[in-house]
Coordinates of C-alpha atoms and ligand atoms in Angstrom, one line a residue:
M1 CA 118.3 70.5 -152.2
Y2 CA 119.8 71.7 -155.4
L3 CA 121.8 69.7 -158.0
S4 CA 125.6 69.9 -158.4
F5 CA 128.0 68.0 -160.6
R6 CA 131.7 67.1 -160.1
W7 CA 133.9 68.4 -162.9
F8 CA 137.7 67.9 -163.1
A9 CA 138.3 71.2 -165.1
E10 CA 140.9 71.0 -167.8
A11 CA 141.6 67.3 -167.0
D12 CA 137.9 66.4 -167.6
P13 CA 136.8 65.2 -171.0
I14 CA 133.3 66.5 -170.2
S15 CA 132.6 70.1 -171.1
L16 CA 130.8 72.6 -168.9
A17 CA 128.5 73.2 -171.8
Y18 CA 127.3 69.6 -171.6
I19 CA 126.9 69.7 -167.9
R20 CA 124.8 72.9 -168.3
Q21 CA 122.3 70.9 -170.4
I22 CA 121.4 68.5 -167.5
P23 CA 118.0 69.9 -166.5
T24 CA 118.0 72.0 -163.3
M25 CA 121.8 71.6 -162.8
E26 CA 123.0 74.6 -160.7
A27 CA 126.5 74.2 -159.4
I28 CA 129.9 72.7 -160.2
V29 CA 132.0 70.8 -157.7
T30 CA 135.7 71.0 -158.4
A31 CA 139.2 71.7 -157.1
L32 CA 142.8 72.3 -158.2
Y33 CA 143.6 68.6 -158.4
D34 CA 147.2 69.0 -159.5
V35 CA 148.2 71.0 -156.5
P36 CA 149.8 69.1 -153.6
A37 CA 148.5 69.6 -150.1
S38 CA 151.5 71.7 -148.9
V39 CA 150.8 74.6 -151.3
V40 CA 148.5 77.6 -151.1
W41 CA 146.2 77.6 -154.1
D42 CA 146.7 80.1 -156.9
E43 CA 144.1 82.8 -156.7
A44 CA 144.4 83.8 -160.4
R45 CA 143.7 80.2 -161.4
L46 CA 140.8 80.0 -159.1
R47 CA 139.3 83.2 -160.5
T48 CA 139.6 81.9 -164.0
L49 CA 137.9 78.7 -162.9
K50 CA 135.1 80.6 -161.3
Q51 CA 134.6 82.8 -164.4
Q52 CA 134.5 79.7 -166.7
I53 CA 131.9 78.1 -164.5
E54 CA 129.8 81.2 -164.2
A55 CA 130.0 81.8 -167.9
H56 CA 128.0 78.6 -168.2
D57 CA 125.4 79.9 -165.9
L58 CA 126.5 77.6 -163.1
R59 CA 127.8 78.4 -159.6
F60 CA 131.2 77.7 -158.1
D61 CA 130.1 77.3 -154.5
I62 CA 131.5 73.9 -153.5
V63 CA 135.1 72.7 -153.5
E64 CA 135.9 69.0 -153.3
S65 CA 138.4 68.6 -151.9
V66 CA 141.0 70.7 -150.2
P67 CA 143.4 67.8 -149.3
V68 CA 144.7 67.4 -145.8
H69 CA 148.5 66.8 -145.8
D70 CA 149.5 63.3 -144.5
H71 CA 151.9 65.0 -142.0
I72 CA 148.8 66.6 -140.4
K73 CA 147.1 63.3 -140.2
L74 CA 150.2 61.7 -138.8
G75 CA 150.7 64.6 -136.3
R76 CA 154.2 65.3 -137.5
D77 CA 156.2 68.3 -136.2
N78 CA 155.6 70.4 -139.3
R79 CA 151.8 70.2 -138.9
D80 CA 151.2 73.7 -137.7
H81 CA 152.8 75.1 -140.9
L82 CA 150.7 72.8 -143.0
I83 CA 147.5 73.6 -141.1
N84 CA 148.3 77.3 -141.7
I85 CA 148.4 76.6 -145.4
Y86 CA 145.1 74.8 -145.1
C87 CA 143.7 77.9 -143.3
Q88 CA 144.9 80.1 -146.1
N89 CA 143.1 78.0 -148.6
I90 CA 139.9 78.1 -146.6
A91 CA 140.1 81.9 -146.4
L92 CA 140.9 82.3 -150.1
L93 CA 138.0 80.1 -151.1
G94 CA 135.7 82.0 -148.8
R95 CA 136.8 85.3 -150.5
L96 CA 135.9 83.8 -153.8
G97 CA 132.4 82.9 -152.6
V98 CA 132.8 79.2 -152.0
K99 CA 130.3 78.1 -149.3
V100 CA 131.2 74.4 -148.8
I101 CA 134.6 72.6 -148.6
C102 CA 134.4 68.8 -148.8
Y103 CA 137.5 67.0 -147.4
N104 CA 138.5 63.7 -145.9
F105 CA 140.8 62.4 -143.2
M106 CA 141.6 59.0 -144.8
P107 CA 145.2 58.0 -144.4
L108 CA 147.2 57.8 -147.6
F109 CA 144.4 56.7 -149.9
D110 CA 141.3 58.6 -150.6
W111 CA 138.6 56.2 -151.9
Y112 CA 139.7 52.8 -153.1
R113 CA 138.4 50.2 -155.6
T114 CA 139.9 46.9 -156.8
D115 CA 138.3 47.0 -160.3
L116 CA 137.5 50.1 -162.3
E117 CA 135.7 48.4 -165.2
L118 CA 133.6 45.6 -163.9
P119 CA 131.1 44.6 -166.6
L120 CA 127.5 44.4 -165.6
T121 CA 124.9 42.2 -167.4
D122 CA 123.5 45.3 -169.1
G123 CA 126.8 45.9 -171.0
S124 CA 127.8 48.8 -168.8
T125 CA 130.9 48.9 -166.6
V126 CA 131.2 50.0 -163.0
L127 CA 133.7 50.4 -160.2
S128 CA 133.9 47.6 -157.7
Y129 CA 135.6 46.6 -154.5
D130 CA 136.5 43.2 -153.2
H131 CA 138.3 42.9 -149.9
Q132 CA 139.8 39.5 -150.6
Q133 CA 141.2 40.8 -153.8
L134 CA 142.5 43.9 -152.0
E135 CA 144.5 41.7 -149.6
G136 CA 146.2 40.0 -152.5
I137 CA 147.2 43.3 -154.2
A138 CA 151.0 43.5 -154.6
S139 CA 151.2 47.3 -155.1
P140 CA 148.3 49.4 -153.7
W141 CA 149.5 52.2 -156.0
A142 CA 148.7 50.3 -159.1
V143 CA 145.1 51.5 -159.0
T144 CA 144.7 55.2 -159.9
L145 CA 141.4 56.8 -159.2
P146 CA 140.1 60.2 -160.1
A147 CA 140.6 63.0 -157.5
Y148 CA 143.8 61.8 -155.9
F149 CA 146.1 64.7 -155.1
P150 CA 149.9 64.4 -155.8
L151 CA 151.8 62.8 -152.9
E152 CA 154.8 64.6 -151.6
D153 CA 156.5 61.7 -149.7
N154 CA 157.6 58.2 -150.5
P155 CA 154.3 56.2 -150.2
E156 CA 155.9 53.2 -148.6
T157 CA 157.4 55.4 -145.9
L158 CA 154.0 57.0 -145.2
K159 CA 152.4 53.7 -145.1
A160 CA 154.8 52.4 -142.5
A161 CA 154.2 55.5 -140.4
Y162 CA 150.4 55.1 -140.6
L163 CA 150.7 51.4 -139.7
A164 CA 152.2 52.5 -136.4
L165 CA 149.3 54.9 -135.7
S166 CA 146.3 53.8 -133.8
E167 CA 142.8 55.0 -134.6
E168 CA 142.8 56.9 -131.3
E169 CA 145.9 58.7 -132.3
L170 CA 144.5 59.5 -135.7
R171 CA 141.4 60.9 -134.0
E172 CA 143.5 63.1 -131.8
N173 CA 145.3 64.4 -134.8
F174 CA 142.0 65.1 -136.4
R175 CA 140.9 67.0 -133.3
Y176 CA 144.1 69.1 -133.4
F177 CA 143.5 70.0 -137.0
L178 CA 139.8 70.8 -136.4
E179 CA 140.5 73.1 -133.5
R180 CA 142.7 75.2 -135.7
V181 CA 140.7 75.2 -139.0
I182 CA 137.1 75.7 -137.7
P183 CA 137.7 79.3 -136.4
V184 CA 139.0 80.2 -139.9
A185 CA 136.1 78.5 -141.6
E186 CA 133.7 80.5 -139.4
A187 CA 135.4 83.8 -140.2
S188 CA 135.5 82.9 -143.9
H189 CA 131.7 81.9 -144.0
V190 CA 132.6 78.5 -145.3
V191 CA 131.3 75.2 -143.9
L192 CA 133.6 72.2 -143.8
A193 CA 132.0 68.9 -144.7
L194 CA 134.0 65.8 -143.8
H195 CA 133.6 62.9 -146.2
P196 CA 133.3 59.4 -144.7
D197 CA 135.9 56.7 -145.4
D198 CA 135.3 54.9 -148.7
P199 CA 135.0 51.9 -148.2
P200 CA 134.0 52.3 -144.6
W201 CA 136.6 49.9 -143.0
S202 CA 140.3 49.7 -142.7
I203 CA 142.2 49.0 -145.9
F204 CA 145.8 47.7 -146.0
G205 CA 145.8 47.7 -142.2
L206 CA 145.6 51.5 -142.1
P207 CA 143.5 53.2 -139.4
R208 CA 140.2 54.8 -140.5
I209 CA 138.0 56.9 -138.2
V210 CA 134.9 57.9 -140.3
K211 CA 133.2 54.6 -140.9
N212 CA 129.9 54.5 -139.1
E213 CA 127.3 56.3 -137.0
E214 CA 129.3 56.0 -133.8
D215 CA 132.4 57.5 -135.5
L216 CA 130.3 60.3 -136.9
A217 CA 128.9 61.1 -133.5
R218 CA 132.3 61.2 -131.9
I219 CA 133.7 63.4 -134.6
L220 CA 130.8 65.9 -134.5
A221 CA 131.1 66.0 -130.7
M222 CA 134.7 67.2 -131.1
H223 CA 133.6 70.7 -132.0
P224 CA 130.1 72.3 -131.6
S225 CA 130.4 74.7 -134.5
H226 CA 127.9 74.5 -137.3
H227 CA 131.0 75.0 -139.6
H228 CA 132.2 71.6 -138.6
G229 CA 129.9 69.2 -140.5
L230 CA 129.6 66.3 -142.8
T231 CA 129.3 65.2 -146.3
F232 CA 126.7 62.5 -146.3
C233 CA 127.8 59.9 -148.9
S234 CA 125.3 57.0 -149.4
G235 CA 127.7 54.8 -151.4
S236 CA 130.5 55.1 -148.8
L237 CA 128.5 54.6 -145.7
G238 CA 126.1 52.2 -147.4
A239 CA 128.9 49.7 -148.3
N240 CA 128.5 48.5 -144.7
P241 CA 125.0 47.2 -144.6
S242 CA 124.8 47.6 -140.8
N243 CA 125.0 51.4 -141.3
D244 CA 121.4 52.7 -141.1
L245 CA 121.6 55.5 -143.6
V246 CA 118.1 57.0 -142.9
Q247 CA 118.9 57.0 -139.2
I248 CA 122.3 58.7 -139.9
I249 CA 120.6 61.5 -141.9
E250 CA 117.9 61.9 -139.2
R251 CA 120.5 62.0 -136.4
F252 CA 123.0 64.4 -138.0
G253 CA 120.8 66.2 -140.4
K254 CA 121.6 69.7 -139.2
R255 CA 125.3 69.1 -139.6
I256 CA 125.1 67.7 -143.1
H257 CA 126.4 70.3 -145.5
F258 CA 126.9 68.3 -148.7
V259 CA 125.4 65.1 -150.1
H260 CA 126.7 62.5 -152.5
L261 CA 124.1 60.0 -153.7
R262 CA 124.8 56.8 -155.5
N263 CA 123.7 53.2 -155.3
I264 CA 125.6 50.0 -154.8
H265 CA 125.0 46.3 -154.7
T266 CA 126.6 44.3 -151.9
V267 CA 127.9 41.0 -153.3
S268 CA 129.2 39.5 -150.1
E269 CA 130.8 40.8 -146.9
K270 CA 133.2 43.7 -147.8
S271 CA 132.5 43.2 -151.5
F272 CA 130.3 45.5 -153.6
H273 CA 129.9 47.1 -156.9
E274 CA 128.4 50.4 -158.0
T275 CA 125.2 50.5 -159.9
A276 CA 122.9 53.0 -161.6
H277 CA 121.2 55.4 -159.1
P278 CA 117.5 54.3 -159.0
N279 CA 115.9 52.1 -156.4
G280 CA 116.0 48.5 -157.7
A281 CA 119.2 49.0 -159.6
G282 CA 121.2 48.6 -156.3
D283 CA 120.5 47.8 -152.7
L284 CA 120.1 51.3 -151.3
D285 CA 116.7 52.9 -151.0
M286 CA 117.4 56.3 -152.7
V287 CA 113.8 57.4 -152.3
A288 CA 114.0 56.9 -148.5
L289 CA 117.3 58.8 -148.4
V290 CA 115.9 61.8 -150.3
R291 CA 112.8 61.7 -148.1
A292 CA 114.9 61.7 -145.0
L293 CA 116.9 64.7 -146.4
H294 CA 113.7 66.5 -147.0
R295 CA 112.5 65.7 -143.5
V296 CA 115.6 67.2 -141.8
G297 CA 115.2 70.3 -143.9
Y298 CA 118.3 69.8 -146.1
Q299 CA 118.8 72.8 -148.3
G300 CA 122.3 72.2 -149.6
A301 CA 123.8 70.6 -152.7
V302 CA 123.4 67.0 -153.8
R303 CA 125.6 65.6 -156.4
P304 CA 124.9 62.4 -158.3
D305 CA 128.0 60.5 -157.3
H306 CA 129.7 57.8 -159.5
G307 CA 127.8 56.3 -162.3
R308 CA 128.2 53.5 -164.8
M309 CA 130.0 53.9 -168.1
I310 CA 127.2 53.5 -170.6
W311 CA 126.5 54.2 -174.3
G312 CA 130.1 53.7 -175.3
E313 CA 131.4 56.6 -173.2
R314 CA 135.0 56.6 -172.3
G315 CA 136.3 58.7 -169.5
K316 CA 137.3 58.9 -165.8
P317 CA 136.2 55.8 -164.0
G318 CA 132.9 56.6 -162.2
Y319 CA 132.8 60.1 -163.6
G320 CA 131.2 59.8 -167.0
L321 CA 128.6 62.3 -168.1
Y322 CA 125.7 60.0 -169.2
D323 CA 124.9 57.9 -166.2
R324 CA 125.5 60.7 -163.7
A325 CA 123.2 62.9 -165.7
L326 CA 120.5 60.2 -165.5
G327 CA 121.2 60.0 -161.8
A328 CA 120.8 63.7 -161.4
V329 CA 117.5 63.8 -163.1
Y330 CA 116.2 60.8 -161.1
L331 CA 117.2 62.4 -157.8
R332 CA 115.7 65.7 -158.8
G333 CA 112.5 63.8 -159.7
I334 CA 112.2 62.3 -156.3
W335 CA 112.7 65.7 -154.7
D336 CA 110.1 67.3 -156.9
A337 CA 107.6 64.5 -156.1
I338 CA 108.1 65.2 -152.4
T339 CA 108.0 69.0 -152.5
H340 CA 105.7 69.9 -155.3
H341 CA 102.3 71.1 -154.3
R342 CA 99.9 72.6 -156.9
Ligands
DNO401 C1 135.3 59.8 -154.8 C2 135.1 60.9 -153.9 C3 136.2 61.2 -153.0 C4 136.0 62.5 -152.2 C5 137.0 62.8 -151.1 C6 136.5 64.0 -150.3 O1 134.7 59.7 -155.8 O2 133.9 60.8 -153.2 O3 137.4 61.4 -153.7 O4 136.0 63.5 -153.0 O5 137.1 61.7 -150.3 O6 137.6 64.5 -149.7

């Protein structure tokens, strides 16, 4: 594995110079976050981004995400046009040397939390999710999380359309998308890495199709190409304690193209909060996950996913510098302990 770090470019209070100082950090994970899903990305802007990253001796080889337009997920009549734009973005990123595109197929919302600043007893704050609280939320759009792309439709209209869509229909719309983008990914030497649903269950009554091992198996069976793969995200899948994360890594290892590692603590059913990365800080066994990744021969990027806000840092919820840097070094330490032979 090698280390990578998510950076929100000009919208990020953290500088590349600081990220560079995290020991053994190799790559930046980013995107053009202000561009809606119906638009082909600007090549000049991407080239500038790449130069900036490389000027700090880091690589620009992972994009997270290229957003999938809601009309594609809904299977609307204009989907071929929008898929074509998606294909143009894949080809463009491939030309720029990007190797991995992380994306998701979650209706309307990307990830979701009900509290962005839950205080822990150590004085830090974390992101948390409580399903009961979610059900009482008057406006789902009151919570703004990092990495949401601009919506191009009225959200209530979209929500109503999704509520009428079954999981089976959403899955078929995913298959339709996949059959058209995978050949382009192959020709562009880019692998696509589908991110699981976060949290891994239906929210606001919307269908979700990437929640557990069975979903992942179905999805991978839709297309045999190596370019159709997964982002393994411990915090997303791990929020459902019946997901066996080690088993998921072992079963789908060859199709895992990108890894997000973070820890969480489950408070009660469908209620959890994030924690620092190490074993013991949360319920997930990070050491077992890294060992499993090593066993399946994983060679791609790992990024320390969300961290706590510590040491007085202010910034994007979950995406501060300090705790993610601690997480990075911890994960790297586990990897070294497994792989280092004198
Ligand atoms: C949250 C992230 C997600 C992820 C997308 C991938 O922190 O893990 O926003 O980037 O779901 O498309």
